[in-house]
Every structure is written in C-alpha cells, then in structure tokens.
Short mmCIF file of N, CA and C in Angstrom, two decimals:
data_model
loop_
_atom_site.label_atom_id
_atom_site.label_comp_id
_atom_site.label_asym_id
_atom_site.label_seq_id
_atom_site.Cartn_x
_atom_site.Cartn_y
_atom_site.Cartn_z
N UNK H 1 2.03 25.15 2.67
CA UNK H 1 1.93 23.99 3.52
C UNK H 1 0.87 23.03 2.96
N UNK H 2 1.11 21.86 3.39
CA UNK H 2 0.09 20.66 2.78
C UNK H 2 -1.03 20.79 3.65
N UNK H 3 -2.11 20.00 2.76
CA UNK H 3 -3.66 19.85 3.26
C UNK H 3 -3.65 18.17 3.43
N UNK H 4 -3.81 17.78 4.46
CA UNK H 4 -3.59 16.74 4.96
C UNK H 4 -5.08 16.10 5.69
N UNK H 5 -5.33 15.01 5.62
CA UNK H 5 -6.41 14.35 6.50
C UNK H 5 -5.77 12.66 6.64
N UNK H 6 -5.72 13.09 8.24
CA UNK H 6 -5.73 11.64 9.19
C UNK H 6 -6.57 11.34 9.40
N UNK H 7 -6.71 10.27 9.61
CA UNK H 7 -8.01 9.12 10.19
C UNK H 7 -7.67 8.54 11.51
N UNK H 8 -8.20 8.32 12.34
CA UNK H 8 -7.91 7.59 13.13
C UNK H 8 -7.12 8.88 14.49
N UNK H 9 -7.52 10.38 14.50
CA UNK H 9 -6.17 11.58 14.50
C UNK H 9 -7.09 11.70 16.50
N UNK H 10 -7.65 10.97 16.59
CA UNK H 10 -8.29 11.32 18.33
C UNK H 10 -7.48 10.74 19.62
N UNK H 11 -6.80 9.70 19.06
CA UNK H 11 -5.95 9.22 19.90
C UNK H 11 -4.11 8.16 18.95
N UNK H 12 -3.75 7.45 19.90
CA UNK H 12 -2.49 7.21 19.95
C UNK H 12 -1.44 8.03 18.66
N UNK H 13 -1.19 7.33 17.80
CA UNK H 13 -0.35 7.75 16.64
C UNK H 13 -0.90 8.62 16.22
N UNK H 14 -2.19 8.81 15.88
CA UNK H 14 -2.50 9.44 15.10
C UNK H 14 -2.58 10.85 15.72
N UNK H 15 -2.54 10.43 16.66
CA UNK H 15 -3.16 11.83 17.76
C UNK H 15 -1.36 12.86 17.64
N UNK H 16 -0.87 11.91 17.46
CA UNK H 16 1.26 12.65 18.17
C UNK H 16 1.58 13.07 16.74
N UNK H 17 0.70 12.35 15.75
CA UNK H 17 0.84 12.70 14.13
C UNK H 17 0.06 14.05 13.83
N UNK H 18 -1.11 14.23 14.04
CA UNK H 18 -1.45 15.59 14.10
C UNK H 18 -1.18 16.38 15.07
N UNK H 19 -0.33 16.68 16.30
CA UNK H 19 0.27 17.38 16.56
C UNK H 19 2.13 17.82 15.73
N UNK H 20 2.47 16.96 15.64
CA UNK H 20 3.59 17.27 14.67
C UNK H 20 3.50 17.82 13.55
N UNK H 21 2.48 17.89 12.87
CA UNK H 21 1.84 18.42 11.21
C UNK H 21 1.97 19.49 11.55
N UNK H 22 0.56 20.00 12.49
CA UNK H 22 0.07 21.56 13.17
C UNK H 22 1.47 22.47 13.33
N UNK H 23 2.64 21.72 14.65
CA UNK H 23 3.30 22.50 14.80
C UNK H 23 4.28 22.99 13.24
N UNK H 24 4.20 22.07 12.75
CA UNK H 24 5.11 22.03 11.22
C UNK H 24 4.03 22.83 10.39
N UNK H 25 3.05 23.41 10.77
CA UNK H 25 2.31 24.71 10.12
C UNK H 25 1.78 23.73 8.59
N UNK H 26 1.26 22.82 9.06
CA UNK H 26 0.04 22.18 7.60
C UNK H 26 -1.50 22.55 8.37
N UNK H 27 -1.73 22.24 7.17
CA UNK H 27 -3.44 22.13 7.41
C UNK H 27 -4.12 20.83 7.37
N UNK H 28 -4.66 20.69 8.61
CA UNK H 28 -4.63 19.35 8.78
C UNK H 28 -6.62 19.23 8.77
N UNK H 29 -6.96 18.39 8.48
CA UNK H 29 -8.48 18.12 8.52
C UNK H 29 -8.22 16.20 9.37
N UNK H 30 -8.97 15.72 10.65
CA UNK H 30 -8.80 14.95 11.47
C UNK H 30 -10.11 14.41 11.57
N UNK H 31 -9.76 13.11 11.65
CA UNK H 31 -10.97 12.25 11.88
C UNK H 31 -10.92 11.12 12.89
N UNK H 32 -11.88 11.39 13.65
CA UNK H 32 -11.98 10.41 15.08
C UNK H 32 -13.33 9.64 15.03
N UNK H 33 -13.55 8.78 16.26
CA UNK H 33 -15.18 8.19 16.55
C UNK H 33 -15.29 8.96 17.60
N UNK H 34 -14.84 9.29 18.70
CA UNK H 34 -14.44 9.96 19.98
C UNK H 34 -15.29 11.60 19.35
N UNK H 35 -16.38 11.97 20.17
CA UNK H 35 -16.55 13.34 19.50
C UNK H 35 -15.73 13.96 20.16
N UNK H 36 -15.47 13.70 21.71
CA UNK H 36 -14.85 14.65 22.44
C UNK H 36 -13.56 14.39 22.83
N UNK H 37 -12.60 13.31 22.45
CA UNK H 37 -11.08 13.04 21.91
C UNK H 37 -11.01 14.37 20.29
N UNK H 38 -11.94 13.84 19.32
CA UNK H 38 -12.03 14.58 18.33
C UNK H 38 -11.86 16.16 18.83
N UNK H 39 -12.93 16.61 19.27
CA UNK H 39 -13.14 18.13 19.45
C UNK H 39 -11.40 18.89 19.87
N UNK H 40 -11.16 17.84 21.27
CA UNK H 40 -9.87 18.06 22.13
C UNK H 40 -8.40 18.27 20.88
N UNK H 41 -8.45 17.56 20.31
CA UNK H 41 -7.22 17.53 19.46
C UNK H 41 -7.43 18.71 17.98
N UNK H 42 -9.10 18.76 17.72
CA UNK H 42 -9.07 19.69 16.73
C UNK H 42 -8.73 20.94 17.25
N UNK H 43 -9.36 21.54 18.66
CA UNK H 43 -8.69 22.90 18.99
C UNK H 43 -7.32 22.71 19.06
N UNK H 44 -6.80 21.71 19.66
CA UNK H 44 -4.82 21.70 20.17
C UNK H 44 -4.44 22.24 18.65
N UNK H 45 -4.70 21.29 17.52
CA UNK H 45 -3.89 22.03 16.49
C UNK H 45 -4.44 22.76 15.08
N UNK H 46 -5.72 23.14 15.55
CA UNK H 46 -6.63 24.39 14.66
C UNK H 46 -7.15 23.59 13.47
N UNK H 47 -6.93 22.18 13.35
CA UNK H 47 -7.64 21.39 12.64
C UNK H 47 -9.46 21.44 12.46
N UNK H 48 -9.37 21.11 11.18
CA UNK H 48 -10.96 21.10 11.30
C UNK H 48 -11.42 19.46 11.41
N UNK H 49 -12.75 19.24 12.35
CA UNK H 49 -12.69 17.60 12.56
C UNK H 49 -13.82 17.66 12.35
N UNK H 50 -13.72 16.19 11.91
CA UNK H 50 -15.13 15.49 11.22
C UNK H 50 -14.98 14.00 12.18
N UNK H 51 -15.93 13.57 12.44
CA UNK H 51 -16.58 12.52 13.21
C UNK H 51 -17.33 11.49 12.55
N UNK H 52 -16.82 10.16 12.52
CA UNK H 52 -17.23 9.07 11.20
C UNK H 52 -16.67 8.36 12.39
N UNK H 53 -17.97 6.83 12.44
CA UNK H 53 -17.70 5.64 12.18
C UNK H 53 -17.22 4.62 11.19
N UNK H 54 -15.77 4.42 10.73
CA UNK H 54 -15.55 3.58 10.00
C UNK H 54 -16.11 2.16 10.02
N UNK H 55 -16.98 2.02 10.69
CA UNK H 55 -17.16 0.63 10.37
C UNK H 55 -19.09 0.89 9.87
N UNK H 56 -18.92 1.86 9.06
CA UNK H 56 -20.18 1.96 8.30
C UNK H 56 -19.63 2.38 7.40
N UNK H 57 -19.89 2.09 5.86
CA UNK H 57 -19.94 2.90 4.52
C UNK H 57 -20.33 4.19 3.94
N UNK H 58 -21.90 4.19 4.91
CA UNK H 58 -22.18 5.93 4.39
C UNK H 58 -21.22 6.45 5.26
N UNK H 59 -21.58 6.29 6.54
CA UNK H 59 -19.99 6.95 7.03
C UNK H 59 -19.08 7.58 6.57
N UNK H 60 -18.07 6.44 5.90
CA UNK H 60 -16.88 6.58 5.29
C UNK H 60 -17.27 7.81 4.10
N UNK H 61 -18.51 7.29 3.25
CA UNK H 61 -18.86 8.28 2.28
C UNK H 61 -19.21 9.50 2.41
N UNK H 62 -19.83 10.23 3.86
CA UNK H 62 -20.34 11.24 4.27
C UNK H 62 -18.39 12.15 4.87
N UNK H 63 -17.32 11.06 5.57
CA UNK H 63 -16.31 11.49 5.33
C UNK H 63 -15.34 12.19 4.43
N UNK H 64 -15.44 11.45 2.96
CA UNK H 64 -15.10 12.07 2.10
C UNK H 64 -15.53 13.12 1.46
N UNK H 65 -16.75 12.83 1.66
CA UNK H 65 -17.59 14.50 1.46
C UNK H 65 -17.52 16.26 2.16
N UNK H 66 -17.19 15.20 3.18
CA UNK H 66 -16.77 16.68 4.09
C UNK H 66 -15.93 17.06 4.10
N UNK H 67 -14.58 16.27 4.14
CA UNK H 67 -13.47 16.62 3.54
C UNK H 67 -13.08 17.15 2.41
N UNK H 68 -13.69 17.31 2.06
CA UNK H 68 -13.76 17.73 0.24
C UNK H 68 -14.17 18.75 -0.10
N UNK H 69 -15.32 19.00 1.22
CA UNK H 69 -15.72 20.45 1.61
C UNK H 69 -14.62 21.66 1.91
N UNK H 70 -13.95 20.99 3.27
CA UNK H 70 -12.74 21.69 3.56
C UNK H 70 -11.38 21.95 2.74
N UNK H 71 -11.34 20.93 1.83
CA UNK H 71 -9.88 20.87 1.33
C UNK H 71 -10.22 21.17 -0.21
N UNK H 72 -9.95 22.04 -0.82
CA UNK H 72 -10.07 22.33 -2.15
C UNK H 72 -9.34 21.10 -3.10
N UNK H 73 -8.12 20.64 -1.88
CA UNK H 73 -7.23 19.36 -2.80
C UNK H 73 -6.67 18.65 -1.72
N UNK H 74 -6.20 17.54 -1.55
CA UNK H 74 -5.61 16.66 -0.58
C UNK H 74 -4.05 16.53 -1.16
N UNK H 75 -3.26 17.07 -0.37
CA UNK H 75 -1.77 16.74 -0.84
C UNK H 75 -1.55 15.32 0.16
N UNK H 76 -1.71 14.71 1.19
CA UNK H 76 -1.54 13.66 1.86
C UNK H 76 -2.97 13.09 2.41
N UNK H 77 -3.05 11.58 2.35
CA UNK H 77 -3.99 10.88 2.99
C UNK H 77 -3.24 10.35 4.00
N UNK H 78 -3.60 10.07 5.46
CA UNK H 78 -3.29 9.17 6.11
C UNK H 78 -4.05 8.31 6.16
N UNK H 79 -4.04 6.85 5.97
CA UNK H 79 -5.10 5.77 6.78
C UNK H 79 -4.77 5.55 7.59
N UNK H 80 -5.38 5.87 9.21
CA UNK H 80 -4.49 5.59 10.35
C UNK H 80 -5.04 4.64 11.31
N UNK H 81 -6.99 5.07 11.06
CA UNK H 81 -7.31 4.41 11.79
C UNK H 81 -7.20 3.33 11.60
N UNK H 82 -7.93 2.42 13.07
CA UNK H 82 -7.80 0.79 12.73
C UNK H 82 -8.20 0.11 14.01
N UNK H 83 -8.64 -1.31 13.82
CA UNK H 83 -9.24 -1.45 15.05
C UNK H 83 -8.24 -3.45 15.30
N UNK H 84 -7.93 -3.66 16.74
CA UNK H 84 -7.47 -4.93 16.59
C UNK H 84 -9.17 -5.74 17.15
N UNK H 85 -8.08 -6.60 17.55
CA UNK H 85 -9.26 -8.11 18.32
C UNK H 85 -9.57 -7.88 19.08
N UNK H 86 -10.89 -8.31 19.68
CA UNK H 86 -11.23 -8.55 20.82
C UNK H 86 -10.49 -9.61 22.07
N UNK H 87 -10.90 -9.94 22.67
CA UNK H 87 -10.75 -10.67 23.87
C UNK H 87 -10.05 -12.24 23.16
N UNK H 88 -8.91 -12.98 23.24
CA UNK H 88 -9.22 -14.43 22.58
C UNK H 88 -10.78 -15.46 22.88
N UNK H 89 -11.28 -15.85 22.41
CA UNK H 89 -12.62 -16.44 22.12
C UNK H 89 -13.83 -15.36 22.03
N UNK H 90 -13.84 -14.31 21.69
CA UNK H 90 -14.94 -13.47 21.83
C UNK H 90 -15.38 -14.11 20.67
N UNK H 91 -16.66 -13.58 20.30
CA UNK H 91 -17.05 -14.68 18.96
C UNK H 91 -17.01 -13.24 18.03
N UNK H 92 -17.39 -13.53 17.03
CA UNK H 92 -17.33 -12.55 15.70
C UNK H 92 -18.56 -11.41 15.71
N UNK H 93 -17.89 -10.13 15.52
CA UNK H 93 -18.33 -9.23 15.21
C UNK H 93 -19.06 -8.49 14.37
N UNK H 94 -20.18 -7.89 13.66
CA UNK H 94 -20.31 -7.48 12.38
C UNK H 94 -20.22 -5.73 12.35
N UNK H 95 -20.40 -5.35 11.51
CA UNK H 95 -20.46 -3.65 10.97
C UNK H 95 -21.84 -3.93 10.85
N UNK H 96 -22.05 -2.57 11.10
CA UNK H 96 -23.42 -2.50 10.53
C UNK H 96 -24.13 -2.96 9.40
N UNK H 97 -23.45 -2.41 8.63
CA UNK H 97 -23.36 -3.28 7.01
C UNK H 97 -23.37 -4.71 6.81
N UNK H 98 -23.24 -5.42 7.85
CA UNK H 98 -22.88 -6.98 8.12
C UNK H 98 -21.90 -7.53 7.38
N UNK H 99 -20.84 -6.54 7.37
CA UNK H 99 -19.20 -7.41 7.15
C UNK H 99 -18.25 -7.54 8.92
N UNK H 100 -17.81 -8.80 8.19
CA UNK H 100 -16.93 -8.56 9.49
C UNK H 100 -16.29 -7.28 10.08
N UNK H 101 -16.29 -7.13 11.28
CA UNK H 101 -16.09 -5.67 12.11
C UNK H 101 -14.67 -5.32 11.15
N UNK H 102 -13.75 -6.34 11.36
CA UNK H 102 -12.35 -5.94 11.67
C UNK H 102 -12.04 -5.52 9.92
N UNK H 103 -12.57 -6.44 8.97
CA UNK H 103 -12.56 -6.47 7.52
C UNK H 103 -12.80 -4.97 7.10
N UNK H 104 -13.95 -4.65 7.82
CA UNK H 104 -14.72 -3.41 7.25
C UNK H 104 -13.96 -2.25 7.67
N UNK H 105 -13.20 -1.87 9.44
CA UNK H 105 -12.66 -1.06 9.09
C UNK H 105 -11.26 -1.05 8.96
N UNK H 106 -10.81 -2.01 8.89
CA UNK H 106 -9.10 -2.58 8.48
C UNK H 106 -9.02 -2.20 7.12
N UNK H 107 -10.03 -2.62 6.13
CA UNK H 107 -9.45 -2.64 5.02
C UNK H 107 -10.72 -2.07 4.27
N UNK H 108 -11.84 -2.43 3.99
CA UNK H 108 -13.00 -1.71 3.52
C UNK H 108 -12.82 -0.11 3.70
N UNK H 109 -12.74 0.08 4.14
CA UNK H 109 -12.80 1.74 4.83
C UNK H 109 -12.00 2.52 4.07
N UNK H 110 -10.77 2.23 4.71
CA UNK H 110 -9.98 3.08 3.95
C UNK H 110 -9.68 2.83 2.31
N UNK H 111 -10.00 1.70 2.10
CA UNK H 111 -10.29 1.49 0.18
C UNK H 111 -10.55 2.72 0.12
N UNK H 112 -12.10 2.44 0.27
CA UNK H 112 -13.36 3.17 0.09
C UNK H 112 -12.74 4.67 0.14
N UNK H 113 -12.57 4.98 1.59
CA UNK H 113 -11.84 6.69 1.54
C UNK H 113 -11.07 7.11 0.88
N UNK H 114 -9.91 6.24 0.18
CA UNK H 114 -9.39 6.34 -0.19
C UNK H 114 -9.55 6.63 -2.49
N UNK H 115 -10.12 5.72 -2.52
CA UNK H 115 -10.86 6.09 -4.02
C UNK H 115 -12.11 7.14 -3.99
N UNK H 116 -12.76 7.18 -2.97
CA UNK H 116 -13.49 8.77 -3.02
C UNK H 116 -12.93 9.85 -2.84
N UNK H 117 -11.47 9.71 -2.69
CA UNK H 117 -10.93 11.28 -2.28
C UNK H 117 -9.94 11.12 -3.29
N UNK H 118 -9.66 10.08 -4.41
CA UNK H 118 -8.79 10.44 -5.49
C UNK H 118 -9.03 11.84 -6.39
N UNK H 119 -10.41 12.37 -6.86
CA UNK H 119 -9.97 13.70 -7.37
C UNK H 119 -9.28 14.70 -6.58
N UNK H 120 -9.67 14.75 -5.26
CA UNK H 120 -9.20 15.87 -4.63
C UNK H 120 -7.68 15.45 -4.19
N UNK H 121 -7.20 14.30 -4.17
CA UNK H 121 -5.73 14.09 -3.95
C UNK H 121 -5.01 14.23 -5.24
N UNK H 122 -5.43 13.91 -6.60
CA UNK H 122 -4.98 14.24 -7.60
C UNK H 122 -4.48 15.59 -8.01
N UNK H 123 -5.77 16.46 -7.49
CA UNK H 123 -5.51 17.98 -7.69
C UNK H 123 -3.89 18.46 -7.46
N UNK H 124 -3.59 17.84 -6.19
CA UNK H 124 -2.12 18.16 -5.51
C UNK H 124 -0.99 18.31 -6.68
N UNK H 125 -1.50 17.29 -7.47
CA UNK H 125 -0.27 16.68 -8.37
C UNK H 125 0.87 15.87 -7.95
N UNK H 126 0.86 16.21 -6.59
CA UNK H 126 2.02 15.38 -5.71
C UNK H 126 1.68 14.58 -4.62
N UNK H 127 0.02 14.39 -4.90
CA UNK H 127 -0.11 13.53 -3.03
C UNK H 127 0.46 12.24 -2.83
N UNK H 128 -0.02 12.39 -1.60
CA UNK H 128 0.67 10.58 -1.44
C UNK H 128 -0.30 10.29 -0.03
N UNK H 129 -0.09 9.07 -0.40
CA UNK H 129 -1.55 7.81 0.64
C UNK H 129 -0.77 7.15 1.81
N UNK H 130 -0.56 7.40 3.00
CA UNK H 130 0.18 6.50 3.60
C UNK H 130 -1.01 5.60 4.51
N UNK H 131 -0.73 4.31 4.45
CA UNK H 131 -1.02 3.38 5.04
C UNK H 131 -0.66 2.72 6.43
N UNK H 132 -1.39 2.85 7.63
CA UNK H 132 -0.72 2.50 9.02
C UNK H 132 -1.22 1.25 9.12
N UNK H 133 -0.41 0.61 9.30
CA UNK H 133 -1.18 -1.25 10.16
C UNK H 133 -0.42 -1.25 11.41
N UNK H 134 -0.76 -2.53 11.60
CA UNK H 134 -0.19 -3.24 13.37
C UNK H 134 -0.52 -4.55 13.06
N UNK H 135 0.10 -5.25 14.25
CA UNK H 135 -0.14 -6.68 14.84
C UNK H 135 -1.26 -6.70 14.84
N UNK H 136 -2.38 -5.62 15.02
CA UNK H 136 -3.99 -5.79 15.08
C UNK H 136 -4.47 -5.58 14.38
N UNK H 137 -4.07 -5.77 12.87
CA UNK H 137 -4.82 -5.57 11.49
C UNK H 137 -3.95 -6.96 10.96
N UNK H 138 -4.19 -8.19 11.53
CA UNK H 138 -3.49 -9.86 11.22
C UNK H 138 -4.74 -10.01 10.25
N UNK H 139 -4.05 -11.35 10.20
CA UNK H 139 -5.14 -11.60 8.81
C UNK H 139 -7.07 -12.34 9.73
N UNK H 140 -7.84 -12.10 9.22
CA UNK H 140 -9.21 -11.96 9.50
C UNK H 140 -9.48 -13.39 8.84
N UNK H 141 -9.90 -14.18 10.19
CA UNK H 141 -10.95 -15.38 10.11
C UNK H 141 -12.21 -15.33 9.32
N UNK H 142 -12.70 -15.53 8.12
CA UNK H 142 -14.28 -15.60 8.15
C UNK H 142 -15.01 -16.71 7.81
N UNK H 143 -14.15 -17.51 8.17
CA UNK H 143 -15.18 -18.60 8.30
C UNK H 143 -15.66 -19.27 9.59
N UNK H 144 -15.19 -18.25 10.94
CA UNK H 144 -15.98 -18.13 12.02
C UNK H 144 -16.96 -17.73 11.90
N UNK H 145 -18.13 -18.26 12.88
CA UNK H 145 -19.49 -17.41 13.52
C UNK H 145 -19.77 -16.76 14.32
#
C-alpha cells in the first residue's frame, strides 16, 4: 500500500480523502491547523498527524521534516490545503512572514512542501503530486493595502 501525506486532511475534502485511503488500507501521514479536527481524524484512520500552519515557512519546513520522519518514501503528495477570501472589503492580510495571507498558503506552501519532500517522493519511483484548488484560490490582488 502507498505512503501518502494530505494537507489540509482535518476537515472538508481532505478529511472524506483520508478516510477513503485508510479504508483502501494506505498509510496515510495528515496534516491539519485544527489540533483537535487533526487528532479526531488521525485516530478514525490510524494516520499519523502532524500540525503546521501553512501560512508560515518554518512551518511548512518543520512539516516536511516530520514527514520524512514517518515515511521512509512518499508514493503520493496531496496539496489540499488552502485558504479562500475573507469578507468582500476586508482589507489585506499578511503571513507571518509578511506575504500576502492567501499567496503564502495558496501557493508558497505547497511549492515549498512540495520541493522539500522531492527526495522522499522520488524514492517511490512512481509518486505523484496532486494539486487541489477552488474558486478560493482566484487570482491574488497585491497591489492592495
């Protein structure tokens, strides 16, 4: 069975996505912001979970690390998480890092996770990266304040 890590695996898609893996007998490693969405879904399907804010970098980097811990090799990445807009007129957001909120974990993030976990997805010989968007990953204003 594959060694798999979702992002985004504490709630909606991602959440009905690591239950379908589990019952299909993979090994799934899950990543939420939610400790206790997280915890809830790692017992449902014997996943091991790790807890990262994507909209920080060490974050993301302390993610891949741990994962890397657990998984000798990554046969599948999911990028699942993702965050939309706020309210219409809310004003602009930053990451900690001071990139735009939505930039950093729309698309920064999972780069990032994604090229730190290339040796261990390579190992597979066969992985593969799937990419989730929505209507709430549109294209990002920055030349708002």
């Amino acid at each position: 069975m594959a060694n798999i890590l979702i992002t985004g695996a504490s709630d909606g898609l991602g959440r009905a996505l690591a239950r379908a893996l589990a019952a299909a007998g993979h090994h799934l490693v899950v990543h939420g912001r939610d400790a206790d969405r997280l915890a809830g879904i790692a017992r449902e399907t014997g996943a091991v979970a790790i807890r990262a804010d994507l909209s920080s970098l060490d974050e993301v980097r302390a993610l891949a690390a741990q994962t890397a811990e657990h998984a000798a090799g990554i046969d599948v990445l999911v990028n699942n998480a993702g965050m939309g807009f706020g309210a219409p007129g809310a004003g602009r957001e930053l990451s900690r890092d001071g990139y735009e909120l939505r930039l950093a974990v729309n698309y920064l993030a999972p780069y990032l996770l994604t090229r730190l976990l290339l040796p261990a997805l390579r190992q597979s010989g066969y992985a593969r990266i799937v990419n989730v968007a929505s209507a709430g990953q549109r294209r990002v204003d920055l030349s708002t304040t």
